Structures are given as C-alpha cells and as structure tokens.
Short mmCIF file of C-alpha atoms and ligand atoms in Angstrom, two decimals:
data_model
loop_
_atom_site.label_atom_id
_atom_site.label_comp_id
_atom_site.label_asym_id
_atom_site.label_seq_id
_atom_site.Cartn_x
_atom_site.Cartn_y
_atom_site.Cartn_z
CA MET A 1 171.23 80.36 100.72
CA ARG A 2 170.20 77.18 99.43
CA LEU A 3 168.98 75.92 96.78
CA VAL A 4 164.84 73.66 96.82
CA ILE A 5 162.13 72.06 94.98
CA ASP A 6 158.88 72.45 96.42
CA GLU A 7 158.46 68.52 95.81
CA ARG A 8 154.41 69.44 96.62
CA ARG A 9 153.82 72.10 93.64
CA CYS A 10 156.30 70.75 90.80
CA LYS A 11 154.58 68.99 88.21
CA GLY A 12 158.08 67.47 86.57
CA CYS A 13 158.47 69.03 83.15
CA ASN A 14 161.89 69.80 82.94
CA LEU A 15 161.94 73.21 82.12
CA CYS A 16 163.94 74.31 84.63
CA THR A 17 166.93 71.56 83.36
CA THR A 18 166.68 73.14 80.43
CA VAL A 19 167.36 76.52 81.14
CA CYS A 20 170.35 76.65 84.14
CA PRO A 21 173.58 77.53 82.90
CA TYR A 22 175.46 75.09 84.89
CA HIS A 23 172.95 72.38 84.23
CA ILE A 24 172.03 72.00 87.82
CA PHE A 25 168.89 70.43 87.48
CA GLN A 26 168.82 67.06 85.85
CA GLU A 27 166.28 64.76 85.16
CA GLY A 28 165.30 62.39 88.24
CA ARG A 29 164.21 59.08 87.87
CA ASN A 30 162.45 57.94 90.89
CA LEU A 31 158.49 58.37 91.56
CA ASN A 32 157.70 60.75 94.49
CA GLU A 33 154.83 59.64 96.49
CA ARG A 34 152.88 62.20 93.82
CA GLY A 35 153.51 59.88 91.25
CA ILE A 36 155.76 62.45 90.29
CA ILE A 37 159.53 62.51 88.54
CA VAL A 38 160.37 65.52 90.26
CA PRO A 39 164.40 66.62 88.75
CA VAL A 40 167.27 66.11 90.90
CA LEU A 41 169.92 68.71 92.10
CA ASP A 42 173.88 68.25 91.00
CA ARG A 43 175.73 70.14 93.53
CA PRO A 44 172.91 72.89 94.05
CA GLU A 45 176.36 75.33 95.74
CA ARG A 46 177.10 76.16 92.74
CA CYS A 47 174.53 78.58 91.36
CA THR A 48 174.88 81.74 91.30
CA ASN A 49 172.27 82.94 93.43
CA CYS A 50 173.02 80.47 96.65
CA ARG A 51 177.01 81.99 96.23
CA LEU A 52 176.25 85.15 96.09
CA ARG A 53 173.46 86.55 97.39
CA HIS A 54 174.18 87.90 100.55
CA LEU A 55 177.33 89.65 98.86
CA TYR A 56 175.16 91.79 96.22
CA GLY A 57 172.05 91.96 98.21
CA ARG A 58 169.61 91.21 95.36
CA GLN A 59 168.16 88.67 93.39
CA LEU A 60 171.20 87.01 90.92
CA CYS A 61 169.98 85.32 87.40
CA GLY A 62 166.98 83.35 89.08
CA ALA A 63 166.00 81.94 85.85
CA CYS A 64 165.53 78.80 86.45
CA GLN A 65 162.80 80.06 89.46
CA LEU A 66 161.45 82.19 86.89
CA ILE A 67 160.94 79.92 84.16
CA CYS A 68 159.04 77.21 86.54
CA PRO A 69 155.65 77.44 85.19
CA ASP A 70 154.65 75.57 89.10
CA GLN A 71 156.35 77.82 91.32
CA ALA A 72 158.65 75.18 92.47
CA ILE A 73 161.98 76.50 93.13
CA PHE A 74 162.86 78.35 95.78
CA TRP A 75 166.14 79.98 98.12
CA GLU A 76 165.75 78.67 101.76
CA GLU A 77 168.54 80.66 104.18
CA GLU A 78 170.84 78.82 105.52
CA ASP A 79 171.87 78.00 109.08
CA PRO A 80 175.63 78.42 109.17
CA TYR A 81 176.48 76.35 112.35
CA ALA A 82 173.29 73.89 111.60
CA THR A 83 174.06 70.25 112.72
CA LYS A 84 174.40 68.15 109.40
CA LYS A 85 173.94 64.47 109.44
CA VAL A 86 176.57 63.01 107.17
CA VAL A 87 176.68 59.46 106.07
CA ILE A 88 180.13 57.66 105.99
CA GLU A 89 180.45 54.76 104.23
CA TYR A 90 183.51 52.33 105.62
CA MET B 1 164.56 91.87 96.66
CA SER B 2 163.84 89.07 98.62
CA THR B 3 162.37 85.86 96.46
CA GLU B 4 160.76 85.32 99.40
CA THR B 5 158.23 88.50 98.82
CA TYR B 6 156.85 86.94 96.01
CA GLU B 7 154.91 84.29 97.91
CA LYS B 8 153.11 86.66 99.18
CA TRP B 9 151.59 87.50 95.87
CA TYR B 10 150.04 84.30 95.64
CA ARG B 11 147.25 82.15 97.41
CA GLN B 12 149.03 79.09 99.25
CA ASP B 13 145.65 77.08 99.78
CA ARG B 14 145.01 77.25 95.78
CA LEU B 15 148.76 76.29 94.63
CA PRO B 16 149.55 74.04 93.23
CA HIS B 17 146.90 75.73 89.92
CA ILE B 18 145.57 73.71 87.53
CA TYR B 19 147.45 73.78 84.31
CA CYS B 20 149.15 71.52 83.03
CA THR B 21 152.77 69.85 83.07
CA GLY B 22 154.88 72.44 81.50
CA CYS B 23 152.24 74.94 80.85
CA GLY B 24 153.54 78.06 79.87
CA ASN B 25 150.47 80.05 81.82
CA GLY B 26 152.56 79.28 84.97
CA THR B 27 155.44 80.68 83.40
CA VAL B 28 153.84 84.36 82.68
CA MET B 29 151.99 84.67 85.82
CA ASN B 30 155.43 84.19 87.44
CA CYS B 31 156.43 86.97 85.26
CA THR B 32 153.60 89.17 85.62
CA ILE B 33 154.14 88.69 89.48
CA LYS B 34 157.67 89.78 89.40
CA ALA B 35 156.70 93.36 87.51
CA VAL B 36 154.12 94.03 89.61
CA ASP B 37 156.04 93.75 92.94
CA ALA B 38 158.64 95.41 91.55
CA MET B 39 156.73 98.66 91.19
CA GLY B 40 155.95 98.59 94.10
CA TRP B 41 152.25 98.13 94.14
CA GLU B 42 150.52 97.05 96.89
CA ILE B 43 148.07 94.07 97.06
CA ASP B 44 145.50 95.96 97.54
CA ASP B 45 145.55 98.66 94.89
CA THR B 46 145.75 96.02 92.45
CA ILE B 47 143.53 93.90 90.65
CA PHE B 48 143.27 91.41 88.33
CA ILE B 49 140.45 90.92 85.30
CA SER B 50 139.92 87.84 83.52
CA GLY B 51 137.78 86.45 81.20
CA ILE B 52 137.73 82.39 80.01
CA GLY B 53 139.89 80.12 79.13
CA CYS B 54 142.87 78.43 80.77
CA SER B 55 144.83 81.67 80.79
CA SER B 56 142.32 83.05 82.66
CA ARG B 57 142.42 81.21 85.59
CA ALA B 58 145.38 82.67 86.86
CA PRO B 59 144.15 85.50 89.14
CA GLY B 60 142.35 82.54 91.16
CA TYR B 61 146.02 81.97 93.00
CA ILE B 62 146.82 85.06 92.79
CA THR B 63 146.42 87.25 96.78
CA THR B 64 144.45 90.66 95.11
CA ASP B 65 141.16 91.40 94.19
CA SER B 66 140.06 89.68 91.35
CA LEU B 67 137.32 89.15 88.63
CA HIS B 68 136.81 86.24 86.69
CA THR B 69 134.46 87.48 84.09
CA THR B 70 132.44 85.98 80.81
CA HIS B 71 134.27 84.82 77.96
CA GLY B 72 135.41 87.46 76.17
CA ARG B 73 134.30 90.23 78.48
CA ALA B 74 137.34 90.93 80.95
CA LEU B 75 138.26 93.89 79.14
CA ALA B 76 134.54 95.22 79.56
CA PHE B 77 134.64 94.64 83.27
CA ALA B 78 138.08 96.10 83.58
CA THR B 79 136.82 99.17 81.97
CA GLY B 80 133.91 99.47 84.36
CA VAL B 81 136.54 98.74 87.18
CA LYS B 82 139.02 101.51 85.69
CA MET B 83 136.29 104.10 85.53
CA ALA B 84 134.42 103.44 88.70
CA ASN B 85 138.38 103.79 90.70
CA PRO B 86 140.74 105.23 88.53
CA ASP B 87 143.39 104.58 91.85
CA LEU B 88 143.33 100.84 91.09
CA HIS B 89 146.06 99.25 89.10
CA VAL B 90 144.46 97.46 86.33
CA VAL B 91 145.70 94.14 85.49
CA VAL B 92 144.07 91.78 82.21
CA PHE B 93 145.31 88.33 82.12
CA THR B 94 143.60 87.13 78.56
CA GLY B 95 144.02 84.38 76.60
CA ASP B 96 144.13 84.04 72.87
CA GLY B 97 140.57 82.49 72.27
CA ASP B 98 138.77 84.67 74.75
CA LEU B 99 140.40 88.28 73.53
CA SER B 100 140.66 88.10 70.12
CA ALA B 101 137.81 85.96 68.99
CA ILE B 102 135.09 86.23 70.85
CA GLY B 103 136.67 89.13 72.85
CA GLY B 104 138.12 91.19 69.63
CA ASN B 105 135.51 93.66 69.26
CA HIS B 106 136.12 94.47 73.07
CA PHE B 107 139.90 94.79 71.91
CA ILE B 108 139.97 97.36 69.69
CA HIS B 109 137.60 99.27 71.89
CA ALA B 110 139.54 99.08 74.62
CA CYS B 111 142.13 99.93 72.67
CA ARG B 112 140.79 102.98 71.08
CA ARG B 113 139.22 104.56 74.18
CA ASN B 114 143.13 103.69 75.51
CA ILE B 115 141.96 102.98 78.75
CA ASP B 116 144.50 102.91 81.83
CA MET B 117 145.29 99.24 81.74
CA THR B 118 147.56 96.36 81.11
CA VAL B 119 146.53 93.40 79.10
CA ILE B 120 148.28 90.48 79.30
CA CYS B 121 147.57 88.13 76.95
CA MET B 122 148.64 84.28 76.92
CA ASN B 123 148.72 83.04 73.66
CA ASN B 124 148.74 79.29 72.94
CA MET B 125 147.50 79.57 69.78
CA ILE B 126 144.16 77.07 70.42
CA TYR B 127 141.10 76.94 73.29
CA GLY B 128 143.00 75.42 75.71
CA MET B 129 140.44 74.62 77.97
CA THR B 130 137.28 73.68 75.82
CA GLY B 131 139.49 71.11 73.92
CA GLY B 132 141.76 72.22 71.77
CA GLN B 133 139.36 73.98 68.79
CA GLY B 134 140.93 75.93 66.66
CA SER B 135 141.29 80.08 67.20
CA PRO B 136 141.92 83.32 65.07
CA CYS B 137 145.93 82.60 66.13
CA THR B 138 145.69 78.94 65.09
CA PRO B 139 148.88 79.18 62.52
CA VAL B 140 148.18 78.12 58.46
CA GLY B 141 148.75 74.43 58.19
CA LYS B 142 148.54 73.43 62.31
CA ILE B 143 145.84 70.43 63.08
CA SER B 144 143.63 71.32 66.31
CA THR B 145 139.98 69.64 66.65
CA THR B 146 138.46 72.06 64.56
CA THR B 147 140.82 72.09 61.96
CA PRO B 148 142.29 68.62 61.30
CA TYR B 149 143.62 69.10 58.09
CA GLY B 150 145.41 72.21 59.06
CA ALA B 151 144.38 75.20 59.76
CA THR B 152 143.63 77.59 55.74
CA GLU B 153 142.79 80.83 57.45
CA PRO B 154 145.14 83.92 57.91
CA VAL B 155 146.20 84.49 61.83
CA PHE B 156 145.44 86.97 64.02
CA ASP B 157 148.73 89.64 64.49
CA LEU B 158 147.36 90.60 67.90
CA ALA B 159 150.68 93.23 68.81
CA GLU B 160 149.70 94.73 65.03
CA LEU B 161 146.39 95.07 66.26
CA ALA B 162 146.79 96.67 69.33
CA VAL B 163 149.31 99.39 66.89
CA ALA B 164 146.49 99.97 64.58
CA ALA B 165 143.64 100.28 67.02
CA GLY B 166 145.58 103.13 68.88
CA ALA B 167 147.55 101.21 71.92
CA ASN B 168 150.24 102.90 73.59
CA TYR B 169 152.23 99.78 74.67
CA ALA B 170 152.49 97.01 72.58
CA ALA B 171 154.91 94.37 72.88
CA ARG B 172 155.05 90.78 72.20
CA TRP B 173 157.70 88.11 73.54
CA THR B 174 157.60 84.08 74.29
CA SER B 175 157.25 82.46 77.33
CA TYR B 176 161.37 81.53 77.27
CA HIS B 177 161.87 85.02 76.46
CA VAL B 178 161.21 85.25 80.02
CA ALA B 179 163.68 88.35 81.34
CA GLU B 180 162.54 90.80 78.39
CA LEU B 181 159.23 89.74 79.15
CA ILE B 182 159.30 90.72 82.30
CA LYS B 183 160.94 94.16 80.90
CA ALA B 184 157.95 94.53 78.77
CA ILE B 185 155.21 94.17 80.86
CA GLY B 186 157.41 96.30 83.64
CA ALA B 187 157.23 98.71 81.10
CA GLY B 188 153.57 98.69 80.05
CA LEU B 189 152.72 98.67 83.49
CA GLU B 190 154.37 102.38 83.76
CA THR B 191 152.92 103.38 80.51
CA PRO B 192 149.70 105.50 80.99
CA GLY B 193 147.22 104.61 78.77
CA LEU B 194 146.34 100.83 77.36
CA SER B 195 149.52 98.47 77.69
CA PHE B 196 149.08 95.32 75.34
CA ILE B 197 151.38 92.34 75.92
CA GLU B 198 151.45 89.14 74.01
CA ALA B 199 153.29 86.15 75.36
CA MET B 200 153.10 83.39 73.16
CA VAL B 201 153.76 80.13 75.95
CA GLN B 202 153.57 76.46 75.20
CA CYS B 203 150.37 74.69 75.39
CA PRO B 204 151.23 71.15 75.24
CA THR B 205 148.12 69.31 75.90
CA ALA B 206 145.75 71.13 73.41
CA TYR B 207 148.50 72.16 70.80
CA GLY B 208 152.22 70.30 71.13
CA ARG B 209 150.24 66.53 71.35
CA ARG B 210 148.70 67.09 67.92
CA ASN B 211 151.29 69.34 66.25
CA LYS B 212 154.07 66.95 66.46
CA LEU B 213 155.58 68.96 69.87
CA ARG B 214 154.64 66.75 72.04
CA GLN B 215 157.00 67.39 74.97
CA VAL B 216 157.13 70.25 76.66
CA GLY B 217 161.00 71.07 75.75
CA GLU B 218 160.52 70.85 72.26
CA GLN B 219 158.15 73.60 71.85
CA VAL B 220 160.39 75.83 74.07
CA GLU B 221 163.01 74.70 71.72
CA TYR B 222 160.57 75.67 68.40
CA MET B 223 159.65 79.09 70.26
CA ARG B 224 163.38 80.50 71.15
CA SER B 225 164.35 79.16 67.37
CA HIS B 226 161.09 80.66 65.45
CA ALA B 227 161.36 84.26 67.00
CA MET B 228 162.38 86.79 65.13
CA LEU B 229 163.24 89.98 66.29
CA LEU B 230 161.60 92.97 65.18
CA ALA B 231 165.07 94.80 64.39
CA LYS B 232 165.98 92.04 62.46
CA LYS B 233 163.20 91.79 60.53
CA ALA B 234 163.45 95.27 59.38
CA ARG B 235 167.38 94.57 58.95
CA LEU B 236 166.03 91.55 55.86
CA GLU B 237 163.35 93.58 54.39
CA GLU B 238 165.84 96.51 53.69
CA GLN B 239 168.20 93.88 52.12
CA GLY B 240 165.08 92.49 50.40
CA LYS B 241 165.80 89.09 52.26
CA GLU B 242 163.04 86.41 52.53
CA ILE B 243 161.50 86.19 55.77
CA PRO B 244 160.76 82.40 57.11
CA GLU B 245 156.85 81.74 56.98
CA ASP B 246 156.87 80.21 60.38
CA MET B 247 158.93 82.77 61.86
CA PHE B 248 157.17 85.30 64.32
CA THR B 249 158.39 88.13 65.44
CA VAL B 250 158.97 89.78 69.00
CA GLY B 251 160.02 92.58 70.46
CA GLU B 252 158.46 96.37 71.23
CA PHE B 253 155.85 97.23 68.88
CA VAL B 254 155.09 100.88 70.12
CA ARG B 255 156.17 102.93 73.17
CA ARG B 256 153.22 106.50 72.55
CA TYR B 257 151.55 108.63 74.39
CA ARG B 258 148.27 109.06 73.17
CA PRO B 259 145.81 110.60 75.90
CA ALA B 260 144.86 108.11 77.96
CA MET B 261 141.40 107.34 79.71
CA GLY B 262 141.24 106.83 83.61
CA VAL B 263 144.40 108.05 84.24
CA PRO B 264 144.30 108.90 87.86
CA LYS B 265 144.63 112.91 88.53
S1 LIG C 301 169.66 80.62 90.19
FE1 LIG C 301 170.51 80.35 88.02
S2 LIG C 301 172.48 79.13 88.42
FE2 LIG C 301 171.33 79.39 89.88
S3 LIG C 301 170.12 77.26 90.19
FE3 LIG C 301 168.78 78.71 89.18
S4 LIG C 301 169.66 78.98 86.81
FE4 LIG C 301 171.04 77.92 87.25
S1 LIG C 302 160.17 73.59 86.10
FE1 LIG C 302 159.66 73.70 88.27
S2 LIG C 302 157.37 72.38 87.64
FE2 LIG C 302 159.07 71.61 86.12
S3 LIG C 302 160.39 70.10 86.76
FE3 LIG C 302 161.65 72.33 87.54
S4 LIG C 302 160.77 72.48 89.50
FE4 LIG C 302 159.58 70.96 88.86
S1 LIG C 303 145.33 72.92 77.98
FE1 LIG C 303 147.50 73.73 77.27
S2 LIG C 303 147.27 76.32 77.76
FE2 LIG C 303 145.64 75.21 79.20
S3 LIG C 303 146.51 73.95 81.22
FE3 LIG C 303 146.96 72.41 79.26
S4 LIG C 303 148.91 73.44 78.29
FE4 LIG C 303 147.91 74.52 79.06
#
C-alpha cells in the first residue's frame, strides 16, 4: 500500500503532522497550484498501514485519515512490478 | 474493511467541502461515516438530517438521502421521518447553537420521547456560520462578537441535559479523540432510543481567532489537555480535591434501556 495526500482536497491545516507516531507528515514549504501548502511525506513506507495491511487484512492505525478534516488522506494499491522512474545523480 | 469503501459515502462532486481550514466538523464527519459503515447500514436505508449552521452542512456531502431543514428544527423533522418509516436509520447532525439555543425545546422533548435516532452535536462553542456570536455553550470569559468583554452566562452542559431529559445514551468526546468518538457513535447507533453524542470541535475561524487559539493545532491541543475523563472527575470528587474550572468532562454519561419510540418491530 502507498500513502497518498489528495492535493485537490487538502487545505493545509497540518493536523496530520500532529498525530502520526512516526512523524511521516512534515509541514510543507511550497505552494501547490491551488495556493495551499500541502504537507510532505517523510519516508511514507514506514506507515503501519502501508506495511501490514495485507498481512492483517484490515485497516491499521489510520489516525491521520480519521483526523484529516478534508478526507484527503488515503492508501493506494501498489503494483509490485510497476516500473519506477529513478533519478540518478552523477 | 478497506479504506476505499468510505468514498462511496461521500458525494465526490461536492468535495472538498466548504469548511474552513482545520475545522473539526470534517473530522466528526469521518468518524460518523466510519461508525455507520461498521454497522453495515446501506446508503438507501440511512438518512442524515440537519438544521442550520456549519455543522449542518455535513449531510450535503454524504451520498444518502438527507434533509437540510430550518434552524433548530432538525429534531422535529427527524421525528417525523422516524415516525413515518421506522425502518429508516436516522442520524441527525447539529451544532451547539442549532440544538441548544434555537432548538432547545425540540431537544428536550426528543430526549423525553426517546425516539430511536442518533443525534451528533458538533459543539464549537460559538455560532460559526453567522459570524461568531456567543451561543449557550460559549465558556465563561471567552470572547465572541456578542460578548466582546467575555461571556458571563453559565454554559449548558448538553450531555448532562440529555441524561436529565431521558435519552438512552449520552457521551461526549472531542475531535481529537477520534477512536473514542467512533466507539461512542457506534454505541449510540446500536442503542435503541435517542442517543446523544456531543463532539467538541475546533473552530479556528470564529472561536479560536478571538480566543488566542488562532492555530488549528493549538486549539486541538487545548481540547486534548482540558478534557477530563468522567471517572477521573468522580475520583477527584471522592478525594475532595478541587476540579480545575476550565476543564470539561469526556466519556460515556449514560447507557440505559428506557422504553423507546419508533423502534422497528
Ligand atoms: S496510518 Fe498511522 S502510521 Fe500511517 S501515516 Fe497515518 S498516522 Fe502515521
Ligand atoms: S490533515 Fe488533511 S487537510 Fe490537513 S494538512 Fe493533513 S492532509 Fe491536508
Ligand atoms: S466557522 Fe468555524 S465551525 Fe464554521 S466552518 Fe469555519 S471553522 Fe468550522
């Protein structure tokens, strides 16, 4: 599973940054095209729900999704064989 | 239960909603949807009813049938719906101004009749939509547009009022205590008769801005640190210790099984 913030819904209240036990949500710095500072995700693969959802077969933790007043946080199914674009610095 | 199923409860064409940045009403909406979904109710046999105010816009974002009624009269309309068709699951969204000031009489009589519905009151301690006037729930000393030198009147304790008036279930939590709030709403949905759940919510725009809680996080932190469990209050009273004045109690106030109206046979 992959943690996603829906940029069309988020209003930048930063409530999610206060609840996550791993501090995955960090206050953002840049405005998006709607003029809102959306939080940035710091290594979201650490999220309990991302890691263990399939093992337990149910929603885990989910505190961020519940407290988000704008229904902007959700999880996406990941395709394990998807091609990813990797930027290599050299 | 997967997270994606909640999306079916929201009207995709209506979101993002109109609430201000960080308004707690959205959180209460999440918790309600989660509790309703856990009950296994269908969209077609659930109905959300509301009056007027910020809180009362919530049914407009939910896919089920809904009634957005006149100010304070949500419970009167809900009574009608439940009496006409007891098979429907009725959930009422209301605010503190809507429920305790303008709809006060409807509230006590709905509790007295013990009609089978769940009332969720988003108590932001102020009239948010109309510009921040003081409501019967504005704490003493707090600033609103109609109490510029600080409110002086004693406040209504809505959960205690529901207990006294005869509701079968009454609880109070805040928009910070999401897990407890979901549990309380779930218990309210299950209990036959009137269930009253009061959710204290942050209102950064109308309340926080005037009361030195301008940041959303500050107000949530205030609610977290000023909520006192009922059990703790009872313990302090027993020991004869003083209870700090600015604390409010949270927890389950009552759960009982008085005869209820409108329960499907
Ligand atoms: S589900 Fe829990 S662990 Fe995962 S991002 Fe949200 S708050 Fe953090
Ligand atoms: S809680 Fe929701 S709306 Fe607020 S900043 Fe986080 S994602 Fe955005
Ligand atoms: S005025 Fe207050 S209660 Fe109304 S939407 Fe804004 S923050 Fe929420």
